PDB file of C-alpha atoms in Angstrom:
ATOM      1  CA  UNK F 813      36.513  -3.987 -10.493  1.00 80.00           C
ATOM      2  CA  UNK F 814      34.664  -5.748  -7.675  1.00 92.00           C
ATOM      3  CA  UNK F 815      32.684  -3.986  -4.957  1.00 93.00           C
ATOM      4  CA  UNK F 816      33.134  -4.614  -1.233  1.00 94.00           C
ATOM      5  CA  UNK F 817      30.079  -5.422   0.854  1.00 93.00           C
ATOM      6  CA  UNK F 818      32.037  -4.232   3.901  1.00 93.00           C
ATOM      7  CA  UNK F 819      32.031  -0.652   2.617  1.00 96.00           C
ATOM      8  CA  UNK F 820      28.392   0.261   3.089  1.00 97.00           C
ATOM      9  CA  UNK F 821      26.650   3.296   4.538  1.00 98.00           C
ATOM     10  CA  UNK F 822      23.034   4.328   5.047  1.00 98.00           C
ATOM     11  CA  UNK F 823      21.818   7.904   5.545  1.00 98.00           C
ATOM     12  CA  UNK F 824      18.199   8.890   6.261  1.00 98.00           C
ATOM     13  CA  UNK F 825      16.499  12.252   6.707  1.00 98.00           C
ATOM     14  CA  UNK F 826      12.868  13.312   7.138  1.00 98.00           C
ATOM     15  CA  UNK F 827      11.478  15.254   4.177  1.00 98.00           C
ATOM     16  CA  UNK F 828       9.624  18.524   4.616  1.00 96.00           C
ATOM     17  CA  UNK F 829       6.911  17.300   2.236  1.00 95.00           C
ATOM     18  CA  UNK F 830       6.058  14.463  -0.114  1.00 95.00           C
ATOM     19  CA  UNK F 831       7.693  14.958  -3.493  1.00 93.00           C
ATOM     20  CA  UNK F 832      10.465  17.176  -2.180  1.00 95.00           C
ATOM     21  CA  UNK F 833      13.674  15.197  -1.744  1.00 96.00           C
ATOM     22  CA  UNK F 834      15.900  16.088   1.197  1.00 97.00           C
ATOM     23  CA  UNK F 835      19.694  15.791   1.290  1.00 97.00           C
ATOM     24  CA  UNK F 836      21.009  13.719   4.220  1.00 98.00           C
ATOM     25  CA  UNK F 837      24.518  14.293   5.507  1.00 98.00           C
ATOM     26  CA  UNK F 838      26.966  11.839   7.085  1.00 98.00           C
ATOM     27  CA  UNK F 839      27.486  14.227   9.997  1.00 98.00           C
ATOM     28  CA  UNK F 840      23.787  14.458  10.971  1.00 97.00           C
ATOM     29  CA  UNK F 841      21.878  11.586   9.355  1.00 98.00           C
ATOM     30  CA  UNK F 842      24.000   8.423   9.417  1.00 98.00           C
ATOM     31  CA  UNK F 843      22.217   5.296  10.617  1.00 98.00           C
ATOM     32  CA  UNK F 844      24.246   2.645  12.425  1.00 98.00           C
ATOM     33  CA  UNK F 845      22.699  -0.439  10.894  1.00 98.00           C
ATOM     34  CA  UNK F 846      23.341  -4.089  10.333  1.00 97.00           C
ATOM     35  CA  UNK F 847      21.945  -6.444   7.720  1.00 96.00           C
ATOM     36  CA  UNK F 848      21.552  -3.690   5.115  1.00 97.00           C
ATOM     37  CA  UNK F 849      19.872  -5.307   2.082  1.00 97.00           C
ATOM     38  CA  UNK F 850      19.162  -2.852  -0.743  1.00 97.00           C
ATOM     39  CA  UNK F 851      16.975  -3.969  -3.622  1.00 97.00           C
ATOM     40  CA  UNK F 852      18.095  -1.476  -6.300  1.00 97.00           C
ATOM     41  CA  UNK F 853      15.200  -2.126  -8.673  1.00 98.00           C
ATOM     42  CA  UNK F 854      11.785  -3.487  -7.761  1.00 97.00           C
ATOM     43  CA  UNK F 855       9.312  -3.550 -10.644  1.00 97.00           C
ATOM     44  CA  UNK F 856       6.812  -5.498 -12.688  1.00 95.00           C
ATOM     45  CA  UNK F 857       7.937  -6.969 -15.960  1.00 96.00           C
ATOM     46  CA  UNK F 858       5.203  -6.826 -18.583  1.00 96.00           C
ATOM     47  CA  UNK F 859       5.257  -9.515 -21.274  1.00 96.00           C
ATOM     48  CA  UNK F 860       4.981  -8.166 -24.836  1.00 96.00           C
ATOM     49  CA  UNK F 861       3.399 -11.434 -26.099  1.00 96.00           C
ATOM     50  CA  UNK F 862       4.073 -10.704 -29.772  1.00 96.00           C
ATOM     51  CA  UNK F 863       2.677 -12.964 -32.453  1.00 96.00           C
ATOM     52  CA  UNK F 864       5.372 -14.050 -34.920  1.00 96.00           C
ATOM     53  CA  UNK F 865       5.929 -16.958 -37.335  1.00 97.00           C
ATOM     54  CA  UNK F 866       8.435 -18.621 -34.982  1.00 97.00           C
ATOM     55  CA  UNK F 867       8.751 -19.694 -31.358  1.00 96.00           C
ATOM     56  CA  UNK F 868      10.599 -17.826 -28.616  1.00 96.00           C
ATOM     57  CA  UNK F 869      10.439 -15.009 -26.085  1.00 97.00           C
ATOM     58  CA  UNK F 870       9.225 -11.625 -27.244  1.00 95.00           C
ATOM     59  CA  UNK F 871      10.706  -9.593 -24.412  1.00 96.00           C
ATOM     60  CA  UNK F 872       9.441  -7.710 -21.409  1.00 97.00           C
ATOM     61  CA  UNK F 873       9.046  -4.072 -20.430  1.00 97.00           C
ATOM     62  CA  UNK F 874       9.574  -2.692 -16.933  1.00 96.00           C
ATOM     63  CA  UNK F 875       6.641  -0.992 -15.195  1.00 96.00           C
ATOM     64  CA  UNK F 876       6.235   0.640 -11.792  1.00 96.00           C
ATOM     65  CA  UNK F 877       9.921   0.826 -10.956  1.00 97.00           C
ATOM     66  CA  UNK F 878      10.732   1.651  -7.341  1.00 98.00           C
ATOM     67  CA  UNK F 879      13.258   0.713  -4.676  1.00 98.00           C
ATOM     68  CA  UNK F 880      13.329  -1.220  -1.397  1.00 98.00           C
ATOM     69  CA  UNK F 881      15.722  -1.138   1.555  1.00 98.00           C
ATOM     70  CA  UNK F 882      15.848  -3.513   4.506  1.00 98.00           C
ATOM     71  CA  UNK F 883      18.041  -3.024   7.562  1.00 98.00           C
ATOM     72  CA  UNK F 884      18.283  -3.530  11.324  1.00 98.00           C
ATOM     73  CA  UNK F 885      19.089  -1.047  14.088  1.00 98.00           C
ATOM     74  CA  UNK F 886      20.068  -2.025  17.617  1.00 98.00           C
ATOM     75  CA  UNK F 887      17.385  -1.138  20.144  1.00 98.00           C
ATOM     76  CA  UNK F 888      18.689   1.296  22.754  1.00 98.00           C
ATOM     77  CA  UNK F 889      17.894   4.738  24.102  1.00 98.00           C
ATOM     78  CA  UNK F 890      19.678   7.998  23.426  1.00 97.00           C
ATOM     79  CA  UNK F 891      21.683   7.983  26.632  1.00 97.00           C
ATOM     80  CA  UNK F 892      19.917  11.074  27.985  1.00 97.00           C
ATOM     81  CA  UNK F 893      16.421  11.554  29.405  1.00 98.00           C
ATOM     82  CA  UNK F 894      14.064  13.404  27.111  1.00 97.00           C
ATOM     83  CA  UNK F 895      16.328  13.130  24.054  1.00 97.00           C
ATOM     84  CA  UNK F 896      15.004  11.231  21.027  1.00 98.00           C
ATOM     85  CA  UNK F 897      16.925   8.089  20.042  1.00 98.00           C
ATOM     86  CA  UNK F 898      18.844   8.064  16.780  1.00 98.00           C
ATOM     87  CA  UNK F 899      16.362   5.613  15.254  1.00 98.00           C
ATOM     88  CA  UNK F 900      13.472   8.051  15.847  1.00 98.00           C
ATOM     89  CA  UNK F 901      13.215   9.380  12.253  1.00 98.00           C
ATOM     90  CA  UNK F 902      12.991   5.849  10.837  1.00 98.00           C
ATOM     91  CA  UNK F 903      10.290   4.892  13.343  1.00 98.00           C
ATOM     92  CA  UNK F 904       8.269   8.026  12.599  1.00 98.00           C
ATOM     93  CA  UNK F 905       8.212   7.091   8.900  1.00 98.00           C
ATOM     94  CA  UNK F 906       6.635   3.779   9.933  1.00 98.00           C
ATOM     95  CA  UNK F 907       3.534   5.537  11.246  1.00 98.00           C
ATOM     96  CA  UNK F 908       4.437   6.902  14.687  1.00 98.00           C
ATOM     97  CA  UNK F 909       4.214  10.388  16.200  1.00 98.00           C
ATOM     98  CA  UNK F 910       7.072  11.518  18.416  1.00 98.00           C
ATOM     99  CA  UNK F 911       6.401  13.425  21.650  1.00 98.00           C
ATOM    100  CA  UNK F 912       9.376  14.718  23.626  1.00 98.00           C
ATOM    101  CA  UNK F 913       9.058  15.551  27.322  1.00 98.00           C
ATOM    102  CA  UNK F 914      12.296  17.408  27.992  1.00 95.00           C
ATOM    103  CA  UNK F 915      14.406  15.832  30.709  1.00 96.00           C
ATOM    104  CA  UNK F 916      11.992  12.936  31.170  1.00 97.00           C
ATOM    105  CA  UNK F 917      11.052  10.749  28.217  1.00 98.00           C
ATOM    106  CA  UNK F 918      10.243  10.415  24.521  1.00 98.00           C
ATOM    107  CA  UNK F 919       7.014   8.674  23.487  1.00 98.00           C
ATOM    108  CA  UNK F 920       6.025   7.191  20.149  1.00 98.00           C
ATOM    109  CA  UNK F 921       2.325   6.655  19.443  1.00 98.00           C
ATOM    110  CA  UNK F 922       0.674   5.319  16.287  1.00 98.00           C
ATOM    111  CA  UNK F 923      -0.927   7.625  13.726  1.00 98.00           C
ATOM    112  CA  UNK F 924      -3.352   6.734  10.956  1.00 97.00           C
ATOM    113  CA  UNK F 925      -2.363   9.618   8.697  1.00 95.00           C
ATOM    114  CA  UNK F 926       0.201  12.375   8.326  1.00 94.00           C
ATOM    115  CA  UNK F 927       3.342  10.343   9.042  1.00 95.00           C
ATOM    116  CA  UNK F 928       6.505  11.762   7.419  1.00 96.00           C
ATOM    117  CA  UNK F 929       8.425  10.226   4.530  1.00 98.00           C
ATOM    118  CA  UNK F 930      12.178   9.807   4.225  1.00 98.00           C
ATOM    119  CA  UNK F 931      14.925  10.365   1.736  1.00 98.00           C
ATOM    120  CA  UNK F 932      17.474   7.565   2.080  1.00 98.00           C
ATOM    121  CA  UNK F 933      20.957   7.298   0.601  1.00 98.00           C
ATOM    122  CA  UNK F 934      22.395   3.784   0.482  1.00 98.00           C
ATOM    123  CA  UNK F 935      26.062   3.461  -0.446  1.00 98.00           C
ATOM    124  CA  UNK F 936      27.716   0.222  -1.564  1.00 98.00           C
ATOM    125  CA  UNK F 937      31.427   0.908  -1.983  1.00 97.00           C
ATOM    126  CA  UNK F 938      30.900   4.064  -4.016  1.00 97.00           C
ATOM    127  CA  UNK F 939      27.637   3.156  -5.737  1.00 98.00           C
ATOM    128  CA  UNK F 940      24.846   5.400  -4.485  1.00 98.00           C
ATOM    129  CA  UNK F 941      21.249   4.184  -4.399  1.00 98.00           C
ATOM    130  CA  UNK F 942      18.854   7.002  -3.482  1.00 98.00           C
ATOM    131  CA  UNK F 943      15.264   6.512  -2.387  1.00 97.00           C
ATOM    132  CA  UNK F 944      12.750   9.346  -2.078  1.00 98.00           C
ATOM    133  CA  UNK F 945       9.287   9.555  -0.455  1.00 98.00           C
ATOM    134  CA  UNK F 946      10.001   6.360   1.458  1.00 98.00           C
ATOM    135  CA  UNK F 947       7.430   4.743   3.740  1.00 98.00           C
ATOM    136  CA  UNK F 948       8.254   1.878   6.063  1.00 98.00           C
ATOM    137  CA  UNK F 949       7.283  -0.797   8.498  1.00 98.00           C
ATOM    138  CA  UNK F 950       9.120  -2.133  11.525  1.00 98.00           C
ATOM    139  CA  UNK F 951       9.330  -5.158  13.779  1.00 98.00           C
ATOM    140  CA  UNK F 952      10.987  -5.706  17.160  1.00 98.00           C
ATOM    141  CA  UNK F 953      13.015  -8.754  18.151  1.00 98.00           C
ATOM    142  CA  UNK F 954      13.983  -9.239  21.797  1.00 98.00           C
ATOM    143  CA  UNK F 955      15.461 -12.722  21.968  1.00 95.00           C
ATOM    144  CA  UNK F 956      17.242 -13.677  25.213  1.00 97.00           C
ATOM    145  CA  UNK F 957      21.047 -13.806  24.965  1.00 97.00           C
ATOM    146  CA  UNK F 958      20.792 -11.695  21.805  1.00 98.00           C
ATOM    147  CA  UNK F 959      20.990  -8.019  20.899  1.00 98.00           C
ATOM    148  CA  UNK F 960      17.511  -6.417  20.678  1.00 98.00           C
ATOM    149  CA  UNK F 961      16.850  -4.958  17.256  1.00 98.00           C
ATOM    150  CA  UNK F 962      14.360  -2.972  15.221  1.00 98.00           C
ATOM    151  CA  UNK F 963      13.953  -4.491  11.760  1.00 98.00           C
ATOM    152  CA  UNK F 964      12.948  -1.955   9.122  1.00 98.00           C
ATOM    153  CA  UNK F 965      11.703  -2.259   5.557  1.00 98.00           C
ATOM    154  CA  UNK F 966      11.235   0.818   3.375  1.00 98.00           C
ATOM    155  CA  UNK F 967       9.656   1.332  -0.034  1.00 98.00           C
ATOM    156  CA  UNK F 968      10.261   4.482  -2.064  1.00 98.00           C
ATOM    157  CA  UNK F 969      10.694   6.160  -5.419  1.00 98.00           C
ATOM    158  CA  UNK F 970      13.406   5.028  -7.803  1.00 97.00           C
ATOM    159  CA  UNK F 971      16.389   7.253  -8.588  1.00 97.00           C
ATOM    160  CA  UNK F 972      19.020   6.058 -11.114  1.00 97.00           C
ATOM    161  CA  UNK F 973      22.187   4.839  -9.342  1.00 98.00           C
ATOM    162  CA  UNK F 974      25.438   6.752  -9.605  1.00 98.00           C
ATOM    163  CA  UNK F 975      29.124   6.357  -8.772  1.00 97.00           C
ATOM    164  CA  UNK F 976      30.353   8.769  -6.081  1.00 97.00           C
ATOM    165  CA  UNK F 977      33.061   9.026  -3.481  1.00 97.00           C
ATOM    166  CA  UNK F 978      32.190   7.364  -0.175  1.00 97.00           C
ATOM    167  CA  UNK F 979      31.324  10.091   2.360  1.00 97.00           C
ATOM    168  CA  UNK F 980      33.741  10.961   5.116  1.00 95.00           C
ATOM    169  CA  UNK F 981      33.107  12.431   8.575  1.00 96.00           C
ATOM    170  CA  UNK F 982      30.443   9.829   9.343  1.00 98.00           C
ATOM    171  CA  UNK F 983      29.100  10.490  12.846  1.00 98.00           C
ATOM    172  CA  UNK F 984      27.515   7.616  14.801  1.00 98.00           C
ATOM    173  CA  UNK F 985      27.802   9.334  18.184  1.00 97.00           C
ATOM    174  CA  UNK F 986      24.002   9.507  18.643  1.00 97.00           C
ATOM    175  CA  UNK F 987      23.803   5.716  18.793  1.00 98.00           C
ATOM    176  CA  UNK F 988      24.128   4.101  22.223  1.00 96.00           C
ATOM    177  CA  UNK F 989      25.574   0.651  22.821  1.00 97.00           C
ATOM    178  CA  UNK F 990      22.685  -1.796  23.404  1.00 98.00           C
ATOM    179  CA  UNK F 991      22.211  -4.261  26.234  1.00 98.00           C
ATOM    180  CA  UNK F 992      21.809  -7.987  25.639  1.00 98.00           C
ATOM    181  CA  UNK F 993      18.311  -9.287  26.359  1.00 98.00           C
ATOM    182  CA  UNK F 994      18.027 -11.306  29.564  1.00 98.00           C
ATOM    183  CA  UNK F 995      16.956 -11.339  33.204  1.00 97.00           C
ATOM    184  CA  UNK F 996      19.334  -8.568  34.286  1.00 97.00           C
ATOM    185  CA  UNK F 997      18.781  -6.158  31.385  1.00 98.00           C
ATOM    186  CA  UNK F 998      15.113  -6.912  30.645  1.00 98.00           C
ATOM    187  CA  UNK F 999      13.526  -6.534  34.086  1.00 97.00           C
ATOM    188  CA  UNK F1000       9.864  -6.618  33.029  1.00 96.00           C
ATOM    189  CA  UNK F1001       7.780  -8.730  30.679  1.00 98.00           C
ATOM    190  CA  UNK F1002       4.175  -9.191  31.734  1.00 98.00           C
ATOM    191  CA  UNK F1003       1.307 -10.523  29.643  1.00 98.00           C
ATOM    192  CA  UNK F1004      -2.166 -10.459  31.214  1.00 98.00           C
ATOM    193  CA  UNK F1005      -0.327  -9.882  34.503  1.00 97.00           C
ATOM    194  CA  UNK F1006       1.644 -13.116  34.066  1.00 97.00           C
ATOM    195  CA  UNK F1007       5.462 -12.953  34.202  1.00 97.00           C
ATOM    196  CA  UNK F1008       6.512 -16.264  32.674  1.00 96.00           C
ATOM    197  CA  UNK F1009      10.062 -17.342  31.855  1.00 97.00           C
ATOM    198  CA  UNK F1010      10.377 -16.280  28.219  1.00 98.00           C
ATOM    199  CA  UNK F1011      12.736 -17.565  25.526  1.00 98.00           C
ATOM    200  CA  UNK F1012      11.543 -15.493  22.554  1.00 98.00           C
ATOM    201  CA  UNK F1013       9.568 -12.299  22.011  1.00 98.00           C
ATOM    202  CA  UNK F1014       8.752 -10.431  18.807  1.00 98.00           C
ATOM    203  CA  UNK F1015       6.386  -7.677  17.679  1.00 98.00           C
ATOM    204  CA  UNK F1016       5.602  -6.953  14.037  1.00 98.00           C
ATOM    205  CA  UNK F1017       4.008  -3.568  13.280  1.00 98.00           C
ATOM    206  CA  UNK F1018       2.986  -4.976   9.893  1.00 98.00           C
ATOM    207  CA  UNK F1019       2.235  -1.862   7.891  1.00 98.00           C
ATOM    208  CA  UNK F1020       0.892  -2.862   4.508  1.00 97.00           C
ATOM    209  CA  UNK F1021       3.344  -1.459   1.959  1.00 97.00           C
ATOM    210  CA  UNK F1022       2.644  -1.326  -1.745  1.00 96.00           C
ATOM    211  CA  UNK F1023       3.612   0.687  -4.772  1.00 97.00           C
ATOM    212  CA  UNK F1024       0.796   2.301  -6.780  1.00 95.00           C
ATOM    213  CA  UNK F1025       1.530   3.286 -10.358  1.00 94.00           C
ATOM    214  CA  UNK F1026      -1.137   5.274 -12.214  1.00 95.00           C
ATOM    215  CA  UNK F1027      -1.440   8.141 -14.673  1.00 96.00           C
ATOM    216  CA  UNK F1028      -0.618  11.381 -12.803  1.00 95.00           C
ATOM    217  CA  UNK F1029       0.143   9.444  -9.621  1.00 93.00           C
ATOM    218  CA  UNK F1030       2.808   7.039  -8.379  1.00 95.00           C
ATOM    219  CA  UNK F1031       4.228   6.315  -4.962  1.00 95.00           C
ATOM    220  CA  UNK F1032       4.520   4.130  -1.902  1.00 96.00           C
ATOM    221  CA  UNK F1033       1.289   3.594   0.012  1.00 95.00           C
ATOM    222  CA  UNK F1034       0.494   2.187   3.450  1.00 95.00           C
ATOM    223  CA  UNK F1035      -3.288   1.719   3.510  1.00 95.00           C
ATOM    224  CA  UNK F1036      -3.537  -0.337   6.702  1.00 97.00           C
ATOM    225  CA  UNK F1037      -1.632  -2.098   9.468  1.00 98.00           C
ATOM    226  CA  UNK F1038      -2.198  -5.458  11.149  1.00 98.00           C
ATOM    227  CA  UNK F1039       0.227  -5.579  14.078  1.00 98.00           C
ATOM    228  CA  UNK F1040       0.907  -8.869  15.776  1.00 98.00           C
ATOM    229  CA  UNK F1041       3.446 -10.570  17.953  1.00 98.00           C
ATOM    230  CA  UNK F1042       4.668 -13.850  19.318  1.00 98.00           C
ATOM    231  CA  UNK F1043       5.893 -15.016  22.704  1.00 98.00           C
ATOM    232  CA  UNK F1044       7.494 -18.290  23.730  1.00 98.00           C
ATOM    233  CA  UNK F1045       7.387 -18.934  27.463  1.00 98.00           C
ATOM    234  CA  UNK F1046       7.163 -21.755  29.971  1.00 98.00           C
ATOM    235  CA  UNK F1047       3.778 -23.486  30.002  1.00 98.00           C
ATOM    236  CA  UNK F1048       2.185 -22.710  33.398  1.00 97.00           C
ATOM    237  CA  UNK F1049      -0.276 -24.635  35.505  1.00 97.00           C
ATOM    238  CA  UNK F1050      -3.877 -23.958  34.561  1.00 97.00           C
ATOM    239  CA  UNK F1051      -4.453 -22.778  38.111  1.00 96.00           C
ATOM    240  CA  UNK F1052      -1.781 -20.097  37.599  1.00 96.00           C
ATOM    241  CA  UNK F1053      -2.914 -18.898  34.156  1.00 97.00           C
ATOM    242  CA  UNK F1054      -5.400 -20.737  31.957  1.00 98.00           C
ATOM    243  CA  UNK F1055      -4.308 -19.616  28.508  1.00 98.00           C
ATOM    244  CA  UNK F1056      -6.546 -22.147  26.790  1.00 98.00           C
ATOM    245  CA  UNK F1057      -9.712 -20.633  28.248  1.00 98.00           C
ATOM    246  CA  UNK F1058      -8.467 -17.076  27.750  1.00 98.00           C
ATOM    247  CA  UNK F1059      -8.047 -17.812  24.048  1.00 98.00           C
ATOM    248  CA  UNK F1060     -11.308 -19.751  23.742  1.00 98.00           C
ATOM    249  CA  UNK F1061     -13.263 -16.847  25.243  1.00 98.00           C
ATOM    250  CA  UNK F1062     -11.562 -14.276  22.996  1.00 97.00           C
ATOM    251  CA  UNK F1063     -10.298 -12.269  25.933  1.00 98.00           C
ATOM    252  CA  UNK F1064      -8.004  -9.270  25.541  1.00 98.00           C
ATOM    253  CA  UNK F1065      -5.506  -7.835  27.995  1.00 98.00           C
ATOM    254  CA  UNK F1066      -2.289  -5.881  28.457  1.00 98.00           C
ATOM    255  CA  UNK F1067       1.288  -6.741  27.601  1.00 98.00           C
ATOM    256  CA  UNK F1068       4.340  -4.701  28.530  1.00 98.00           C
ATOM    257  CA  UNK F1069       8.065  -5.225  28.237  1.00 98.00           C
ATOM    258  CA  UNK F1070      10.833  -3.036  29.631  1.00 98.00           C
ATOM    259  CA  UNK F1071      14.382  -3.365  28.342  1.00 98.00           C
ATOM    260  CA  UNK F1072      17.253  -1.473  29.933  1.00 98.00           C
ATOM    261  CA  UNK F1073      18.076  -0.455  33.482  1.00 97.00           C
ATOM    262  CA  UNK F1074      19.856   2.905  33.321  1.00 96.00           C
ATOM    263  CA  UNK F1075      17.953   6.195  32.800  1.00 97.00           C
ATOM    264  CA  UNK F1076      18.297   7.361  29.221  1.00 97.00           C
ATOM    265  CA  UNK F1077      18.748   3.813  27.950  1.00 97.00           C
ATOM    266  CA  UNK F1078      15.410   2.236  28.880  1.00 98.00           C
ATOM    267  CA  UNK F1079      12.920   1.281  26.167  1.00 98.00           C
ATOM    268  CA  UNK F1080       9.407   0.214  27.105  1.00 98.00           C
ATOM    269  CA  UNK F1081       6.752  -1.270  24.826  1.00 98.00           C
ATOM    270  CA  UNK F1082       3.167  -1.034  26.082  1.00 98.00           C
ATOM    271  CA  UNK F1083       0.298  -2.886  24.410  1.00 98.00           C
ATOM    272  CA  UNK F1084      -2.919  -2.488  26.430  1.00 98.00           C
ATOM    273  CA  UNK F1085      -5.197  -4.618  24.268  1.00 98.00           C
ATOM    274  CA  UNK F1086      -3.621  -7.756  22.832  1.00 98.00           C
ATOM    275  CA  UNK F1087      -5.598 -10.871  21.931  1.00 98.00           C
ATOM    276  CA  UNK F1088      -3.800 -14.230  22.204  1.00 98.00           C
ATOM    277  CA  UNK F1089      -4.330 -16.935  19.568  1.00 98.00           C
ATOM    278  CA  UNK F1090      -4.057 -20.744  19.826  1.00 98.00           C
ATOM    279  CA  UNK F1091      -0.607 -21.854  20.959  1.00 98.00           C
ATOM    280  CA  UNK F1092       1.639 -24.848  20.376  1.00 98.00           C
ATOM    281  CA  UNK F1093       3.670 -26.772  22.948  1.00 98.00           C
ATOM    282  CA  UNK F1094       7.359 -27.516  22.411  1.00 96.00           C
ATOM    283  CA  UNK F1095      10.152 -29.218  24.346  1.00 97.00           C
ATOM    284  CA  UNK F1096      13.089 -27.094  25.480  1.00 96.00           C
ATOM    285  CA  UNK F1097      15.585 -29.312  27.330  1.00 95.00           C
ATOM    286  CA  UNK F1098      12.705 -31.194  28.898  1.00 97.00           C
ATOM    287  CA  UNK F1099      10.747 -28.068  29.841  1.00 97.00           C
ATOM    288  CA  UNK F1100       7.292 -27.559  28.339  1.00 98.00           C
ATOM    289  CA  UNK F1101       7.194 -24.283  26.417  1.00 98.00           C
ATOM    290  CA  UNK F1102       4.237 -22.584  24.753  1.00 98.00           C
ATOM    291  CA  UNK F1103       4.655 -20.588  21.565  1.00 98.00           C
ATOM    292  CA  UNK F1104       1.712 -18.188  21.414  1.00 98.00           C
ATOM    293  CA  UNK F1105       0.966 -15.631  18.706  1.00 98.00           C
ATOM    294  CA  UNK F1106      -1.162 -12.591  19.475  1.00 98.00           C
ATOM    295  CA  UNK F1107      -2.790  -9.705  17.664  1.00 98.00           C
ATOM    296  CA  UNK F1108      -2.212  -6.137  18.848  1.00 98.00           C
ATOM    297  CA  UNK F1109      -5.541  -4.321  18.790  1.00 98.00           C
ATOM    298  CA  UNK F1110      -6.510  -0.672  19.276  1.00 97.00           C
ATOM    299  CA  UNK F1111      -8.911   0.343  22.031  1.00 94.00           C
ATOM    300  CA  UNK F1112      -9.997   3.895  21.158  1.00 96.00           C
ATOM    301  CA  UNK F1113      -7.804   4.152  18.069  1.00 97.00           C
ATOM    302  CA  UNK F1114      -4.112   4.808  17.439  1.00 98.00           C
ATOM    303  CA  UNK F1115      -3.258   3.438  20.889  1.00 98.00           C
ATOM    304  CA  UNK F1116      -2.382  -0.205  20.309  1.00 98.00           C
ATOM    305  CA  UNK F1117       1.368   0.245  20.880  1.00 98.00           C
ATOM    306  CA  UNK F1118       3.226   2.913  22.827  1.00 98.00           C
ATOM    307  CA  UNK F1119       7.015   3.024  22.774  1.00 98.00           C
ATOM    308  CA  UNK F1120       8.558   4.938  25.663  1.00 98.00           C
ATOM    309  CA  UNK F1121      12.239   5.831  25.746  1.00 98.00           C
ATOM    310  CA  UNK F1122      13.267   7.001  29.218  1.00 97.00           C
TER     311      UNK F1122
END
């Protein structure tokens, strides 16, 4: 009997500790996602390389089995000031600390240790793929005339799949309808104090994710991060902003973007210390555009990106 890719569900819950699986529920822990791409088995295959008096394969053995999930969540607030957005648990497991100021805002700041891990349940039409002790990374895509999204990738411990009934009573009420990116809904994007007409903007948190398999020890690891981004905007006059000299001199400066206009559904990304890299020029309907990558650097440490939901 075939499976339907329309009947999918993802649940995620923060664990109390590494090694102790949690049990997510559809009432409290459902994630409203798109582009859910489970990889049920990720592993090395070790060649046996047997010597025999004939040609042919000698088989492989699986080592370091684990699991990977990829998915997207629409970027929006919670709808209420000082209430964490529904994507907060997933972001925390990507190396962010959550600070709630009741009635005002929720802030997410980077951490270099102590981030939580998740238990995730991925359902594909009755087949359940569980993942325990999951660590993740995230990127942000705010493309004009498109829906802003957080793109997540998680790595975690393998659990054998099983056939179960699809959960009922799935509650998505914590998720707020997003706003399309554009002039009206994205009122601020400034880089080095320059507010250029922008056709593409992305940020990649770029946690290094790997699976370590040893005697007495196995699990997902995130030893470092190398966040970066990219912006495509109209190429200005040198007298307005000389990007070529800024890059040549290795200068750093701030970048901020604000998406949303109504309290409770505003998301702001602040990067106080980005460093632009050499750009390329492209033609967009006769207009000169510059596509410029940049690195997102810390100043004092664990301060390279602040996400404010207000």
